[in-house]
Tab-separated table of C-alpha atoms and ligand atoms in Angstrom:
chain	number	residue	atom	x	y	z
L	1	UNK	CA	31.706	12.407	-43.857
L	2	UNK	CA	31.710	8.853	-45.181
L	3	UNK	CA	29.057	6.672	-43.596
L	4	UNK	CA	30.500	3.836	-41.539
L	5	UNK	CA	29.830	0.491	-43.181
L	6	UNK	CA	31.748	-2.004	-41.098
L	7	UNK	CA	31.187	-2.681	-37.433
L	8	UNK	CA	33.794	-5.037	-36.032
L	9	UNK	CA	33.470	-6.084	-32.401
L	10	UNK	CA	36.207	-6.502	-29.788
L	11	UNK	CA	38.246	-9.687	-29.873
L	12	UNK	CA	36.711	-12.508	-27.854
L	13	UNK	CA	33.167	-11.146	-28.162
L	14	UNK	CA	30.525	-13.766	-27.350
L	15	UNK	CA	27.919	-14.468	-30.027
L	16	UNK	CA	25.002	-16.773	-29.495
L	17	UNK	CA	21.365	-17.201	-28.568
L	18	UNK	CA	19.285	-17.885	-25.453
L	19	UNK	CA	16.546	-20.225	-24.293
L	20	UNK	CA	14.788	-21.004	-21.015
L	21	UNK	CA	13.950	-24.476	-19.730
L	22	UNK	CA	10.182	-24.208	-19.423
L	23	UNK	CA	9.886	-22.656	-22.857
L	24	UNK	CA	11.783	-25.324	-24.791
L	25	UNK	CA	12.396	-28.490	-22.779
L	26	UNK	CA	8.916	-29.993	-22.691
L	27	UNK	CA	7.271	-32.169	-20.009
L	28	UNK	CA	7.990	-29.879	-17.101
L	29	UNK	CA	5.845	-30.149	-13.989
L	30	UNK	CA	5.955	-26.895	-12.051
L	31	UNK	CA	3.726	-24.040	-10.919
L	32	UNK	CA	3.568	-22.722	-14.482
L	33	UNK	CA	2.591	-26.006	-16.164
L	34	UNK	CA	-0.191	-26.452	-13.580
L	35	UNK	CA	-1.385	-22.890	-13.994
L	36	UNK	CA	-1.566	-23.328	-17.769
L	37	UNK	CA	-4.310	-25.892	-17.232
L	38	UNK	CA	-6.068	-24.145	-14.350
L	39	UNK	CA	-9.648	-22.935	-14.568
L	40	UNK	CA	-8.589	-19.464	-13.429
L	41	UNK	CA	-6.329	-19.116	-16.409
L	42	UNK	CA	-8.649	-20.725	-18.946
L	43	UNK	CA	-11.465	-18.436	-17.832
L	44	UNK	CA	-9.286	-15.443	-18.561
L	45	UNK	CA	-8.375	-16.798	-22.015
L	46	UNK	CA	-12.008	-17.559	-22.838
L	47	UNK	CA	-13.049	-14.072	-21.837
L	48	UNK	CA	-10.562	-12.628	-24.309
L	49	UNK	CA	-11.725	-15.157	-26.949
L	50	UNK	CA	-8.149	-16.382	-27.268
L	51	UNK	CA	-8.972	-20.087	-27.121
L	52	UNK	CA	-11.257	-19.676	-30.139
L	53	UNK	CA	-8.498	-17.867	-31.972
L	54	UNK	CA	-5.474	-20.044	-31.228
L	55	UNK	CA	-6.891	-23.302	-29.841
L	56	UNK	CA	-6.356	-24.653	-26.334
L	57	UNK	CA	-3.116	-26.489	-27.178
L	58	UNK	CA	-1.440	-23.191	-27.988
L	59	UNK	CA	-1.582	-22.322	-24.300
L	60	UNK	CA	-0.247	-25.580	-22.828
L	61	UNK	CA	3.543	-25.934	-22.849
L	62	UNK	CA	3.358	-29.771	-23.101
L	63	UNK	CA	6.205	-31.121	-25.205
L	64	UNK	CA	7.360	-27.619	-26.124
L	65	UNK	CA	10.302	-28.089	-28.527
L	66	UNK	CA	11.437	-31.286	-26.765
L	67	UNK	CA	14.815	-29.673	-26.191
L	68	UNK	CA	15.199	-31.841	-23.076
L	69	UNK	CA	15.937	-34.745	-25.426
L	70	UNK	CA	17.306	-32.792	-28.377
L	71	UNK	CA	19.714	-30.393	-26.666
L	72	UNK	CA	22.717	-31.994	-28.334
L	73	UNK	CA	21.293	-31.551	-31.839
L	74	UNK	CA	20.216	-28.020	-30.998
L	75	UNK	CA	23.728	-27.141	-29.843
L	76	UNK	CA	25.148	-28.726	-32.989
L	77	UNK	CA	22.948	-26.390	-34.989
L	78	UNK	CA	24.126	-23.444	-32.885
L	79	UNK	CA	27.677	-24.402	-33.718
L	80	UNK	CA	26.835	-24.617	-37.427
L	81	UNK	CA	25.288	-21.195	-37.023
L	82	UNK	CA	28.655	-19.792	-35.984
L	83	UNK	CA	27.803	-19.256	-32.307
L	84	UNK	CA	30.490	-19.386	-29.636
L	85	UNK	CA	28.160	-18.962	-26.635
L	86	UNK	CA	24.762	-20.091	-25.444
L	87	UNK	CA	22.386	-19.252	-22.629
L	88	UNK	CA	19.902	-21.707	-21.128
L	89	UNK	CA	18.299	-22.271	-17.746
L	90	UNK	CA	18.154	-25.034	-15.177
L	91	UNK	CA	14.694	-26.286	-14.283
L	92	UNK	CA	14.365	-26.103	-10.511
L	93	UNK	CA	11.338	-28.438	-10.453
L	94	UNK	CA	13.362	-31.231	-12.069
L	95	UNK	CA	16.348	-30.777	-9.809
L	96	UNK	CA	14.475	-30.437	-6.517
L	97	UNK	CA	11.077	-32.047	-7.124
L	98	UNK	CA	10.526	-32.514	-3.387
L	99	UNK	CA	11.631	-30.193	-0.672
L	100	UNK	CA	15.316	-30.739	0.069
L	101	UNK	CA	15.469	-33.892	-2.116
L	102	UNK	CA	17.686	-33.378	-5.105
L	103	UNK	CA	17.426	-35.614	-8.119
L	104	UNK	CA	20.928	-36.700	-9.090
L	105	UNK	CA	19.828	-37.914	-12.520
L	106	UNK	CA	18.506	-34.481	-13.377
L	107	UNK	CA	21.690	-32.831	-12.175
L	108	UNK	CA	23.532	-35.301	-14.386
L	109	UNK	CA	21.272	-34.247	-17.246
L	110	UNK	CA	22.421	-30.654	-16.922
L	111	UNK	CA	26.013	-31.843	-16.683
L	112	UNK	CA	25.427	-33.482	-20.062
L	113	UNK	CA	23.880	-30.302	-21.418
L	114	UNK	CA	26.892	-28.269	-20.343
L	115	UNK	CA	29.307	-30.827	-21.737
L	116	UNK	CA	27.471	-30.762	-25.048
L	117	UNK	CA	27.651	-26.947	-25.127
L	118	UNK	CA	31.403	-27.092	-24.511
L	119	UNK	CA	31.942	-29.845	-27.080
L	120	UNK	CA	30.201	-27.658	-29.607
L	121	UNK	CA	32.410	-24.703	-28.751
L	122	UNK	CA	29.708	-22.781	-26.893
L	123	UNK	CA	30.496	-20.869	-23.697
L	124	UNK	CA	27.572	-21.641	-21.382
L	125	UNK	CA	25.740	-18.802	-19.622
L	126	UNK	CA	23.653	-20.720	-17.107
L	127	UNK	CA	20.500	-19.193	-15.658
L	128	UNK	CA	19.653	-20.698	-12.286
L	129	UNK	CA	16.055	-19.471	-12.180
L	130	UNK	CA	14.005	-18.482	-15.205
L	131	UNK	CA	10.557	-18.150	-13.547
L	132	UNK	CA	8.771	-21.454	-12.788
L	133	UNK	CA	9.148	-22.992	-9.324
L	134	UNK	CA	8.580	-26.545	-8.033
L	135	UNK	CA	5.086	-27.362	-6.793
L	136	UNK	CA	6.149	-27.868	-3.176
L	137	UNK	CA	7.561	-24.370	-3.208
L	138	UNK	CA	4.418	-22.920	-4.730
L	139	UNK	CA	2.510	-24.551	-1.863
L	140	UNK	CA	4.784	-22.857	0.634
L	141	UNK	CA	3.935	-19.450	-0.772
L	142	UNK	CA	6.534	-19.221	-3.543
L	143	UNK	CA	8.356	-15.925	-3.817
L	144	UNK	CA	6.097	-14.371	-1.197
L	145	UNK	CA	7.537	-16.653	1.452
L	146	UNK	CA	10.151	-15.071	3.658
L	147	UNK	CA	12.087	-18.332	3.463
L	148	UNK	CA	12.516	-18.056	-0.290
L	149	UNK	CA	16.077	-16.604	-0.218
L	150	UNK	CA	17.104	-19.586	1.919
L	151	UNK	CA	15.472	-22.114	-0.435
L	152	UNK	CA	17.034	-20.432	-3.432
L	153	UNK	CA	20.497	-20.385	-1.868
L	154	UNK	CA	20.240	-24.100	-1.027
L	155	UNK	CA	19.232	-24.933	-4.591
L	156	UNK	CA	22.022	-22.710	-5.969
L	157	UNK	CA	24.523	-24.385	-3.641
L	158	UNK	CA	23.603	-27.791	-4.963
L	159	UNK	CA	23.699	-26.981	-8.670
L	160	UNK	CA	26.803	-24.825	-8.521
L	161	UNK	CA	28.660	-27.479	-6.525
L	162	UNK	CA	27.825	-30.027	-9.206
L	163	UNK	CA	28.330	-27.886	-12.285
L	164	UNK	CA	30.859	-25.178	-11.502
L	165	UNK	CA	33.908	-26.939	-12.917
L	166	UNK	CA	32.507	-26.366	-16.394
L	167	UNK	CA	30.659	-23.069	-15.927
L	168	UNK	CA	32.122	-19.588	-15.636
L	169	UNK	CA	29.023	-17.414	-16.143
L	170	UNK	CA	26.076	-17.728	-13.769
L	171	UNK	CA	22.854	-15.763	-14.077
L	172	UNK	CA	21.017	-16.137	-10.803
L	173	UNK	CA	17.659	-14.601	-11.749
L	174	UNK	CA	15.929	-13.776	-14.993
L	175	UNK	CA	14.194	-10.398	-15.128
L	176	UNK	CA	13.090	-10.020	-11.509
L	177	UNK	CA	11.332	-6.781	-12.473
L	178	UNK	CA	9.089	-8.453	-15.066
L	179	UNK	CA	8.286	-11.545	-13.051
L	180	UNK	CA	7.272	-9.655	-9.914
L	181	UNK	CA	5.139	-7.183	-11.876
L	182	UNK	CA	3.388	-9.688	-14.160
L	183	UNK	CA	2.716	-12.234	-11.442
L	184	UNK	CA	1.925	-10.055	-8.426
L	185	UNK	CA	0.917	-6.601	-9.684
L	186	UNK	CA	-0.700	-6.941	-13.106
L	187	UNK	CA	-1.988	-10.430	-12.335
L	188	UNK	CA	-1.325	-11.943	-15.770
L	189	UNK	CA	0.967	-14.803	-14.774
L	190	UNK	CA	0.886	-17.355	-11.975
L	191	UNK	CA	-0.229	-16.878	-9.242
L	192	UNK	CA	-2.261	-14.118	-10.977
L	193	UNK	CA	-2.267	-11.686	-8.069
L	194	UNK	CA	-2.916	-7.963	-8.175
L	195	UNK	CA	-1.513	-7.000	-4.853
L	196	UNK	CA	1.018	-4.165	-4.447
L	197	UNK	CA	2.202	-5.346	-1.068
L	198	UNK	CA	2.798	-8.889	-2.359
L	199	UNK	CA	4.629	-7.325	-5.305
L	200	UNK	CA	7.002	-5.410	-3.037
L	201	UNK	CA	7.549	-8.431	-0.829
L	202	UNK	CA	8.435	-10.580	-3.835
L	203	UNK	CA	10.681	-7.877	-5.256
L	204	UNK	CA	12.664	-7.673	-2.037
L	205	UNK	CA	12.825	-11.425	-1.652
L	206	UNK	CA	14.337	-11.579	-5.123
L	207	UNK	CA	17.022	-9.077	-4.097
L	208	UNK	CA	17.793	-11.110	-0.973
L	209	UNK	CA	17.795	-14.364	-2.930
L	210	UNK	CA	20.289	-13.017	-5.443
L	211	UNK	CA	22.636	-11.773	-2.733
L	212	UNK	CA	22.409	-15.052	-0.807
L	213	UNK	CA	23.139	-17.031	-3.981
L	214	UNK	CA	25.996	-14.700	-4.873
L	215	UNK	CA	27.768	-15.549	-1.605
L	216	UNK	CA	27.131	-19.254	-2.074
L	217	UNK	CA	28.491	-19.270	-5.629
L	218	UNK	CA	31.591	-17.237	-4.733
L	219	UNK	CA	32.348	-19.601	-1.881
L	220	UNK	CA	32.204	-22.623	-4.158
L	221	UNK	CA	33.754	-21.024	-7.211
L	222	UNK	CA	35.633	-17.784	-6.490
L	223	UNK	CA	36.425	-17.187	-10.147
L	224	UNK	CA	32.769	-17.487	-11.215
L	225	UNK	CA	31.222	-14.462	-12.896
L	226	UNK	CA	27.798	-13.717	-11.473
L	227	UNK	CA	24.979	-11.446	-12.560
L	228	UNK	CA	21.266	-11.242	-13.198
L	229	UNK	CA	19.466	-10.775	-16.511
L	230	UNK	CA	17.890	-7.358	-16.066
L	231	UNK	CA	14.996	-6.253	-18.255
L	232	UNK	CA	15.817	-2.644	-19.074
L	233	UNK	CA	13.588	-0.467	-21.197
L	234	UNK	CA	14.304	2.757	-22.961
L	235	UNK	CA	12.008	5.407	-21.522
L	236	UNK	CA	12.101	8.501	-23.647
L	237	UNK	CA	10.380	11.763	-22.782
L	238	UNK	CA	9.601	14.180	-25.549
L	239	UNK	CA	11.473	17.426	-25.122
L	240	UNK	CA	8.487	19.634	-24.498
L	241	UNK	CA	6.839	17.473	-21.921
L	242	UNK	CA	7.439	18.169	-18.239
L	243	UNK	CA	5.289	15.260	-17.008
L	244	UNK	CA	7.050	13.019	-19.530
L	245	UNK	CA	10.366	13.846	-17.896
L	246	UNK	CA	9.051	13.163	-14.425
L	247	UNK	CA	7.620	9.870	-15.559
L	248	UNK	CA	10.899	8.936	-17.218
L	249	UNK	CA	12.892	9.761	-14.088
L	250	UNK	CA	10.643	7.649	-11.892
L	251	UNK	CA	10.460	4.767	-14.382
L	252	UNK	CA	14.242	4.728	-14.847
L	253	UNK	CA	14.817	4.845	-11.118
L	254	UNK	CA	12.434	2.068	-10.214
L	255	UNK	CA	12.353	-0.189	-13.268
L	256	UNK	CA	15.825	0.112	-14.734
L	257	UNK	CA	18.161	0.865	-11.849
L	258	UNK	CA	16.671	0.025	-8.475
L	259	UNK	CA	17.307	-3.721	-8.476
L	260	UNK	CA	20.739	-3.405	-10.078
L	261	UNK	CA	21.656	-0.688	-7.591
L	262	UNK	CA	20.660	-2.837	-4.630
L	263	UNK	CA	22.846	-5.695	-5.812
L	264	UNK	CA	25.642	-3.463	-7.137
L	265	UNK	CA	28.261	-4.910	-4.788
L	266	UNK	CA	27.172	-8.464	-5.493
L	267	UNK	CA	27.500	-8.780	-9.239
L	268	UNK	CA	30.432	-9.222	-11.591
L	269	UNK	CA	28.572	-8.338	-14.758
L	270	UNK	CA	25.227	-7.073	-15.922
L	271	UNK	CA	23.085	-9.277	-18.118
L	272	UNK	CA	20.840	-7.100	-20.242
L	273	UNK	CA	17.549	-8.265	-21.720
L	274	UNK	CA	16.267	-5.527	-23.956
L	275	UNK	CA	12.985	-5.352	-25.861
L	276	UNK	CA	11.075	-2.151	-25.176
L	277	UNK	CA	11.065	1.514	-26.003
L	278	UNK	CA	8.461	3.847	-24.519
L	279	UNK	CA	8.203	7.361	-25.722
L	280	UNK	CA	6.373	9.495	-23.216
L	281	UNK	CA	4.670	12.703	-24.067
L	282	UNK	CA	2.219	13.807	-21.494
L	283	UNK	CA	1.796	10.407	-20.022
L	284	UNK	CA	2.411	6.868	-21.237
L	285	UNK	CA	1.711	7.278	-24.933
L	286	UNK	CA	2.678	5.351	-28.060
L	287	UNK	CA	4.280	7.056	-31.014
L	288	UNK	CA	2.639	6.938	-34.403
L	289	UNK	CA	4.091	4.983	-37.364
L	290	UNK	CA	5.924	2.514	-35.229
L	291	UNK	CA	7.356	-0.697	-36.708
L	292	UNK	CA	5.858	-3.630	-34.800
L	293	UNK	CA	6.649	-7.299	-34.237
L	294	UNK	CA	4.006	-10.035	-34.549
L	295	UNK	CA	3.258	-9.446	-30.852
L	296	UNK	CA	2.719	-5.734	-31.442
L	297	UNK	CA	5.922	-4.808	-29.598
L	298	UNK	CA	7.647	-1.779	-31.066
L	299	UNK	CA	10.871	-2.511	-32.978
L	300	UNK	CA	13.196	0.397	-32.344
L	301	UNK	CA	16.860	-0.647	-32.628
L	302	UNK	CA	18.071	2.830	-31.594
L	303	UNK	CA	16.967	2.171	-28.042
L	304	UNK	CA	19.699	-0.434	-27.546
L	305	UNK	CA	22.358	2.257	-27.546
L	306	UNK	CA	20.481	4.286	-24.929
L	307	UNK	CA	19.994	1.448	-22.484
L	308	UNK	CA	23.637	0.438	-22.854
L	309	UNK	CA	24.876	3.985	-22.271
L	310	UNK	CA	22.660	4.187	-19.178
L	311	UNK	CA	24.219	1.036	-17.741
L	312	UNK	CA	27.706	2.503	-17.922
L	313	UNK	CA	27.145	3.984	-14.464
L	314	UNK	CA	27.535	0.546	-12.858
L	315	UNK	CA	31.061	0.148	-14.227
L	316	UNK	CA	30.621	-3.573	-14.951
L	317	UNK	CA	31.018	-5.636	-18.113
L	318	UNK	CA	27.714	-6.103	-19.899
L	319	UNK	CA	26.474	-9.175	-21.726
L	320	UNK	CA	23.299	-8.778	-23.744
L	321	UNK	CA	21.512	-11.886	-22.570
L	322	UNK	CA	18.296	-11.396	-24.611
L	323	UNK	CA	17.131	-9.284	-27.519
L	324	UNK	CA	14.862	-10.338	-30.341
L	325	UNK	CA	11.401	-10.306	-31.834
L	326	UNK	CA	8.396	-12.425	-32.722
L	327	UNK	CA	8.510	-12.537	-36.516
L	328	UNK	CA	7.096	-15.682	-38.047
L	329	UNK	CA	7.815	-14.632	-41.638
L	330	UNK	CA	11.374	-13.603	-40.758
L	331	UNK	CA	10.683	-10.381	-42.596
L	332	UNK	CA	11.959	-7.901	-40.029
L	333	UNK	CA	14.462	-10.007	-38.097
L	334	UNK	CA	17.443	-9.554	-40.468
L	335	UNK	CA	17.003	-5.773	-40.449
L	336	UNK	CA	16.424	-5.737	-36.700
L	337	UNK	CA	19.555	-7.740	-35.893
L	338	UNK	CA	21.813	-5.635	-38.110
L	339	UNK	CA	20.435	-2.305	-36.923
L	340	UNK	CA	20.585	-3.349	-33.278
L	341	UNK	CA	24.180	-4.517	-33.588
L	342	UNK	CA	25.176	-1.184	-35.125
L	343	UNK	CA	23.888	0.447	-31.934
L	344	UNK	CA	25.721	-2.026	-29.722
L	345	UNK	CA	28.856	-1.230	-31.657
L	346	UNK	CA	28.365	2.481	-31.213
L	347	UNK	CA	27.897	2.061	-27.466
L	348	UNK	CA	31.177	0.132	-27.342
L	349	UNK	CA	32.896	2.934	-29.242
L	350	UNK	CA	31.509	5.289	-26.635
L	351	UNK	CA	33.125	3.372	-23.832
L	352	UNK	CA	30.513	0.819	-22.754
L	353	UNK	CA	32.133	-2.512	-21.959
L	354	UNK	CA	29.803	-4.859	-23.875
L	355	UNK	CA	31.212	-8.359	-24.207
L	356	UNK	CA	28.521	-10.480	-25.774
L	357	UNK	CA	25.215	-10.629	-27.623
L	358	UNK	CA	22.804	-13.523	-27.119
L	359	UNK	CA	19.790	-13.339	-29.364
L	360	UNK	CA	16.346	-14.377	-28.140
L	361	UNK	CA	15.888	-17.063	-29.159
L	362	UNK	CA	17.836	-20.007	-30.485
L	363	UNK	CA	14.610	-21.735	-31.471
L	364	UNK	CA	10.868	-21.175	-31.481
L	365	UNK	CA	9.398	-21.765	-28.053
L	366	UNK	CA	6.503	-21.450	-25.661
L	367	UNK	CA	5.956	-17.803	-24.822
L	368	UNK	CA	4.803	-17.402	-21.205
L	369	UNK	CA	1.382	-15.830	-21.574
L	370	UNK	CA	0.776	-16.016	-25.311
L	371	UNK	CA	1.797	-19.634	-25.870
L	372	UNK	CA	3.270	-21.090	-29.035
L	373	UNK	CA	2.088	-18.738	-31.771
L	374	UNK	CA	4.751	-16.003	-31.392
L	375	UNK	CA	7.859	-17.166	-33.233
L	376	UNK	CA	11.074	-15.863	-31.750
L	377	UNK	CA	13.501	-18.455	-33.105
L	378	UNK	CA	16.513	-18.163	-35.333
L	379	UNK	CA	15.534	-21.786	-35.857
L	380	UNK	CA	11.969	-22.551	-36.870
L	381	UNK	CA	10.314	-25.481	-35.095
L	382	UNK	CA	7.533	-27.518	-36.653
L	383	UNK	CA	5.573	-28.433	-33.514
L	384	UNK	CA	3.956	-31.453	-35.184
L	385	UNK	CA	7.163	-33.182	-36.241
L	386	UNK	CA	9.570	-31.207	-34.019
L	387	UNK	CA	11.755	-30.721	-37.065
L	388	UNK	CA	14.124	-27.768	-36.984
L	389	UNK	CA	14.967	-25.417	-39.821
L	390	UNK	CA	17.224	-22.388	-39.881
L	391	UNK	CA	15.418	-19.189	-40.807
L	392	UNK	CA	17.154	-16.877	-43.343
L	393	UNK	CA	18.167	-14.545	-40.515
L	394	UNK	CA	20.055	-17.438	-38.888
L	395	UNK	CA	22.301	-17.499	-41.965
L	396	UNK	CA	22.818	-13.788	-41.825
L	397	UNK	CA	23.572	-13.950	-38.092
L	398	UNK	CA	25.975	-16.798	-38.747
L	399	UNK	CA	28.019	-14.615	-41.032
L	400	UNK	CA	28.003	-11.862	-38.412
L	401	UNK	CA	29.239	-14.280	-35.727
L	402	UNK	CA	31.972	-15.684	-37.962
L	403	UNK	CA	33.176	-12.221	-39.018
L	404	UNK	CA	32.884	-10.894	-35.460
L	405	UNK	CA	30.719	-8.062	-36.708
L	406	UNK	CA	28.705	-6.530	-39.480
L	407	UNK	CA	30.863	-5.914	-42.543
L	408	UNK	CA	30.229	-4.037	-45.749
L	409	UNK	CA	30.544	-7.218	-47.774
L	410	UNK	CA	27.960	-8.933	-45.569
L	411	UNK	CA	25.514	-6.048	-45.947
L	412	UNK	CA	25.933	-6.399	-49.697
L	413	UNK	CA	25.444	-10.183	-49.614
L	414	UNK	CA	22.196	-9.938	-47.657
L	415	UNK	CA	20.878	-6.726	-49.130
L	416	UNK	CA	17.708	-8.461	-50.302
L	417	UNK	CA	16.845	-9.411	-46.724
L	418	UNK	CA	17.579	-6.031	-45.181
X	1	LIG	C1	11.642	-12.123	-21.902
X	1	LIG	C2	11.798	-13.462	-21.227
X	1	LIG	C3	12.018	-14.594	-22.197
X	1	LIG	C4	11.133	-14.477	-23.404
X	1	LIG	C5	11.216	-13.105	-24.013
X	1	LIG	C6	10.383	-12.921	-25.245
X	1	LIG	O1	11.025	-11.206	-21.050
X	1	LIG	O2	12.882	-13.436	-20.335
X	1	LIG	O3	11.867	-15.802	-21.514
X	1	LIG	O4	9.846	-14.838	-23.097
X	1	LIG	O5	10.846	-12.141	-23.063
């Protein structure tokens, strides 16, 4: 059998890249920016000797990539890079800096951002909440507060009313599974709690908040397409292992499907953020000889096909809203993108309705816990001058976007990078 060498995607497929406000905009004032400077956090970093290694500035989001002022240039670059879609988030703390008081200038700012995306031929996928919250909300208990769904729905009402005429795709929440676990169970992120009951409370408040926002958005804009960005992992049990299979079943049920199942009747699409593969033998155990990113995350493109096939059960269109790697030298990114897209293509051939791929990330940015050193961007950012430069993989990805797939000729052209 001849090996398949061209992988052309369905007509109208969305190609692009994602960002999140706190990670790129700069000068945000929210629970996260305050936590970055807090003694509790710094103590933790000192204990791990991370300040010595990376310097204190690495851990403070500060100016980030100054995308708040440079969004238009960044979208122009995305256009040059062949993209026809983009994902970014609204910063709640800018829009509602005081309880119930909405800042019209900031709403106008996001109107400008959306207009710029459209002018540059990019379909906007707008995330309403990508993790930080305003300070007043933090002081009211944040996601642990039983009033949170109400606050979230009010905020969603305001932004969707103002922006819906130019937005079709709304992502209410980014990775509720990761946020609740990191912030309330593992205790790594603000408010650094390790409290299972707080974790469950937050998890359920996130479900309620999504459903409340779904109703609000549909009322304002019945043709809007609404989903969350779900962080699904590929749990794989080795064939011989009984405990591995049990673990996989439980992990799939809780991590991959529970949230999506609870909101199944209140979503028009599934946004998929995919990064992780876990092979389980007797318990949670890493495979040998794994290929790793700069962050030590396993790079295993095969897993994309598995998570996509698993999402078929929901019977909804799927947009890959994040997938990527920290790779400062851009050594593995070209290979990773091509191999991942082959798996996306195969899932489509097997009947999964995938309609878009948004790479993480458009540009280098501030990674939540690790800070600036991990480089996820198709575009490299020099944090001293804020200059932007396309990495080689951005050129490769450009050709993929423009050809609507991975072709034999393209594989030949970039064979030195792959
Ligand atoms: C995801 C987050 C995103 C980014 C990537 C690397 O979990 O949604 O903001 O940090 O990881």
